[in-house]
PDB file of C-alpha atoms in Angstrom:
ATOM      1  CA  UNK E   1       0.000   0.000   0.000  1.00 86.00           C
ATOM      2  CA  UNK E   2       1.306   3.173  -0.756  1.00 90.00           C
ATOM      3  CA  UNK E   3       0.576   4.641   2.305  1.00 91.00           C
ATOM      4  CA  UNK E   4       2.711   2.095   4.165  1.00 94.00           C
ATOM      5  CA  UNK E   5       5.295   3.386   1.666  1.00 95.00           C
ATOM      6  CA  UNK E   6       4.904   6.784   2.252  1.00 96.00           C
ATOM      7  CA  UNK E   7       5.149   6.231   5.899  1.00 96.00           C
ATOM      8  CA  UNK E   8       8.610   4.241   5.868  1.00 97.00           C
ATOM      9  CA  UNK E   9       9.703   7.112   3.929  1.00 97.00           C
ATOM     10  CA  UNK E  10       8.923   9.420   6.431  1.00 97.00           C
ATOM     11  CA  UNK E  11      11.001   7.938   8.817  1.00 97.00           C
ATOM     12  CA  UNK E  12      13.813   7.308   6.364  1.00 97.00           C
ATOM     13  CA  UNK E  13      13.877  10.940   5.620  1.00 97.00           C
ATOM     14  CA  UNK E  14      13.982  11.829   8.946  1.00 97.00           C
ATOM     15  CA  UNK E  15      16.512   9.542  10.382  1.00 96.00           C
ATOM     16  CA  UNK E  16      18.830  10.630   7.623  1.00 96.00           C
ATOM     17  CA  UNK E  17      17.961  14.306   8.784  1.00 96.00           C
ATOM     18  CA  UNK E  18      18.639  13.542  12.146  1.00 96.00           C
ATOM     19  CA  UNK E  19      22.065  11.374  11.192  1.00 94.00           C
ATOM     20  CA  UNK E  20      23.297  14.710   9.165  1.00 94.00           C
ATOM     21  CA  UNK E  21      22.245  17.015  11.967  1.00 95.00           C
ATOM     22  CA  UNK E  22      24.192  15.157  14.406  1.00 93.00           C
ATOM     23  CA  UNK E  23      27.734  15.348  12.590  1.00 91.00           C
ATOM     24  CA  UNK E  24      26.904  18.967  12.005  1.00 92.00           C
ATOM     25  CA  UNK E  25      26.198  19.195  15.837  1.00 92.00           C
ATOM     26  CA  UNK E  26      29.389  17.341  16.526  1.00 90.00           C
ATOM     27  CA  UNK E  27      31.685  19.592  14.258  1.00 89.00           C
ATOM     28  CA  UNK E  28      30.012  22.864  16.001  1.00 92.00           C
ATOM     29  CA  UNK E  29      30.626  21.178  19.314  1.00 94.00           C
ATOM     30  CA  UNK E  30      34.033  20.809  18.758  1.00 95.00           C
ATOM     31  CA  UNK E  31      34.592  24.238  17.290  1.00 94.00           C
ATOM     32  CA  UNK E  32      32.641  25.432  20.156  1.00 96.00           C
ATOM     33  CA  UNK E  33      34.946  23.936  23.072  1.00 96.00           C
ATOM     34  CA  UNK E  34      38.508  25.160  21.223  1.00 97.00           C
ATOM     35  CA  UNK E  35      36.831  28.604  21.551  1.00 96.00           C
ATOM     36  CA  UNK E  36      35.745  27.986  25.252  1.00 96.00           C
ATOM     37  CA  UNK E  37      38.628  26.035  26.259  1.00 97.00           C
ATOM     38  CA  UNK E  38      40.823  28.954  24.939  1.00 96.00           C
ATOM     39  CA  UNK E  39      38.970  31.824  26.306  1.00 96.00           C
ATOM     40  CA  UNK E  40      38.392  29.895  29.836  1.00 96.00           C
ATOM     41  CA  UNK E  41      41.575  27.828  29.945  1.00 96.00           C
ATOM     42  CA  UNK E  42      40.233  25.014  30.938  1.00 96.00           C
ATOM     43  CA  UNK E  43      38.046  21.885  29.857  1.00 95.00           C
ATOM     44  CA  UNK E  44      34.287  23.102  28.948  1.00 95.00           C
ATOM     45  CA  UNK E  45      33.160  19.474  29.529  1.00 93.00           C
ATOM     46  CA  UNK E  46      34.543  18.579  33.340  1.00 95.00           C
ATOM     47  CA  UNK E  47      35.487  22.918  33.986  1.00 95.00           C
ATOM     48  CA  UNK E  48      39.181  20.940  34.440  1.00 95.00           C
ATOM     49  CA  UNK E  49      41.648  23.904  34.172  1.00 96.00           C
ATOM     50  CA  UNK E  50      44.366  23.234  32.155  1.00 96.00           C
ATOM     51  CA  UNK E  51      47.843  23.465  34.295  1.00 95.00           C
ATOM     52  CA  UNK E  52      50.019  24.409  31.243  1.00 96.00           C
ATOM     53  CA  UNK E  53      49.324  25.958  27.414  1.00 96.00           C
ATOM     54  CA  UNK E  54      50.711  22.633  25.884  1.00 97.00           C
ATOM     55  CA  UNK E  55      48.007  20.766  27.707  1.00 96.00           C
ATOM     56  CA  UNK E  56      45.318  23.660  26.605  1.00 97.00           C
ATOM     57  CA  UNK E  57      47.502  23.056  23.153  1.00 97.00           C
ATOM     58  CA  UNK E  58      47.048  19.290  22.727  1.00 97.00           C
ATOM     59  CA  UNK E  59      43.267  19.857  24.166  1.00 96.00           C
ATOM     60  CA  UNK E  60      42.323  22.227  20.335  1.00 97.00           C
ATOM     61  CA  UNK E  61      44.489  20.162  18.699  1.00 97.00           C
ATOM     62  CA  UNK E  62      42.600  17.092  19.280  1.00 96.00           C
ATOM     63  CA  UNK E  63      39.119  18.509  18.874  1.00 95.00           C
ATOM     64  CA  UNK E  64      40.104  20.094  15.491  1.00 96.00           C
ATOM     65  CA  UNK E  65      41.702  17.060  14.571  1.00 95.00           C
ATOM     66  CA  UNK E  66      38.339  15.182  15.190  1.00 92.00           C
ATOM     67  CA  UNK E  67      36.535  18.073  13.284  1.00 92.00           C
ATOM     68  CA  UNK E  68      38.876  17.478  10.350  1.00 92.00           C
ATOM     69  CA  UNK E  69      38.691  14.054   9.949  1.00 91.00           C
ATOM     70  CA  UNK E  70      34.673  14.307   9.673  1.00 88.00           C
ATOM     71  CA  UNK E  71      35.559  17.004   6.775  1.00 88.00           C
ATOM     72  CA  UNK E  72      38.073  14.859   5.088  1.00 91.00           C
ATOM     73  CA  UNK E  73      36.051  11.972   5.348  1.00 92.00           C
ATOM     74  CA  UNK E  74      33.363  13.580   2.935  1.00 91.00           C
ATOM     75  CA  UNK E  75      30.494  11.908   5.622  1.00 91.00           C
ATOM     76  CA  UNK E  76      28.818  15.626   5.995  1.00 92.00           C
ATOM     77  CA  UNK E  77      28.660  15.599   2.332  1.00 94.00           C
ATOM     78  CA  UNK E  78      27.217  11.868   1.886  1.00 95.00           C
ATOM     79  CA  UNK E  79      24.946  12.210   4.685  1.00 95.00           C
ATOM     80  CA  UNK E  80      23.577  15.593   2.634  1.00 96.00           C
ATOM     81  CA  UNK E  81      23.185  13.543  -0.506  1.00 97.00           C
ATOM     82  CA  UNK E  82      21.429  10.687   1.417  1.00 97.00           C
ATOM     83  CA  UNK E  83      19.007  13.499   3.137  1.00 97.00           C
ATOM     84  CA  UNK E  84      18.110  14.957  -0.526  1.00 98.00           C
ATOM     85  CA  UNK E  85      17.577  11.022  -1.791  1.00 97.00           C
ATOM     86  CA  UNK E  86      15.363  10.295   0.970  1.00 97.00           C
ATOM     87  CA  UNK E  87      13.265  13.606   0.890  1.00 97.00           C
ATOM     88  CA  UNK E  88      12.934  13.272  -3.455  1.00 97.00           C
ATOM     89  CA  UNK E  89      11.701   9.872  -2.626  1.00 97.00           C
ATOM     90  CA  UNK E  90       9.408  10.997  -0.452  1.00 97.00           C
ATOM     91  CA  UNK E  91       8.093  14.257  -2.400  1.00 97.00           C
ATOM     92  CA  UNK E  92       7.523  11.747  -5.219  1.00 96.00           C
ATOM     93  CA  UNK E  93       5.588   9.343  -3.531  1.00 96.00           C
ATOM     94  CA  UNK E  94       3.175  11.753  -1.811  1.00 96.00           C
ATOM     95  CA  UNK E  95       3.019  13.283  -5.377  1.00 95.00           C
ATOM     96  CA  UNK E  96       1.327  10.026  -6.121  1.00 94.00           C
ATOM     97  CA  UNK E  97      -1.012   9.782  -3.356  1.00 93.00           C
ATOM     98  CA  UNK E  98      -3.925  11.569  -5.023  1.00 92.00           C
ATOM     99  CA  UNK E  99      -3.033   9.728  -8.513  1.00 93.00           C
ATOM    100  CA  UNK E 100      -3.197   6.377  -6.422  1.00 92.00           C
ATOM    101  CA  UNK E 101      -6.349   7.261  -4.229  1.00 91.00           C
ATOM    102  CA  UNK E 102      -7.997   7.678  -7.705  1.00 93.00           C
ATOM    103  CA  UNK E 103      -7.475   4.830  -8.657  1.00 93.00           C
ATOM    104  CA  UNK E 104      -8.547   2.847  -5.330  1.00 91.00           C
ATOM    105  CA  UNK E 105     -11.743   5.040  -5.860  1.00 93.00           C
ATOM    106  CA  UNK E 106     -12.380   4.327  -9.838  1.00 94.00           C
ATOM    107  CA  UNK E 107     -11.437   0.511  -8.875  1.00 92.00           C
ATOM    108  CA  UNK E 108     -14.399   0.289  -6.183  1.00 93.00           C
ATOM    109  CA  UNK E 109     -16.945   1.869  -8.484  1.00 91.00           C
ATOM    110  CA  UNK E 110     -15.768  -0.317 -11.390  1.00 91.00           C
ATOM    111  CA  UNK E 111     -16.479  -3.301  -9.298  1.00 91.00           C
ATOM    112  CA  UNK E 112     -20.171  -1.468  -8.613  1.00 90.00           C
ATOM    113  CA  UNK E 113     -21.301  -1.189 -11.262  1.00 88.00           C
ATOM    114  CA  UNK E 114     -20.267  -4.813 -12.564  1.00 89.00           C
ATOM    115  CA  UNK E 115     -22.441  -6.139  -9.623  1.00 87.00           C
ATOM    116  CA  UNK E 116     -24.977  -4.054 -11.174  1.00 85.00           C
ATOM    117  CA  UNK E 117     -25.016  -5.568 -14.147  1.00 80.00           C
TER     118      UNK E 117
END
């Protein structure tokens, strides 16, 4: 049934949403705790200060490492592509909804009037 279809796209669209608004939430995290970290000196996660700038040091350099391994790994950029997939999947099978309904409604008077007769 379509709607079943329609449905299970739905929630395909939306758990890709939600996978490609996590990494995006992940890189801004990071970003966010360099900038913290620097302007506090100390961790924004456990408010542990940071004895030494080579501690503070290794600290950003970590967290930007992380943030630019998710950029060279190309997974914001995949996880866009398999948001657009999911939603044009979706858009097109709600675009046949009415086209479908029709037809379920042309089907049941077809098999009127043959009774009729």
């Amino acid at each position: 049934d379509i709607s079943d279809k329609i449905k299970q796209a739905k929630q395909t669209a939306h758990s890709k949403t939600q996978d490609l608004q996590l990494i995006k939430s992940g890189r801004s995290m990071y970003s966010k705790f360099n900038s913290l970290a620097k302007k506090k000196h100390q961790c924004p996660v456990c408010l542990r200060g940071f004895p030494s700038d080579a501690e503070l040091d290794k600290f950003v350099r970590t967290n930007t490492n992380r943030m630019q391994s998710v950029e060279k790994s190309g997974a914001i950029e995949q996880h866009t592509k398999d948001v657009q997939v999911a939603q044009t999947q979706l858009d097109d099978l709600q675009s046949l909804l009415p086209v479908y309904q029709n037809a379920k409604k042309q089907q049941h008077e077809l098999q009127s009037l043959e009774r009729e007769f």
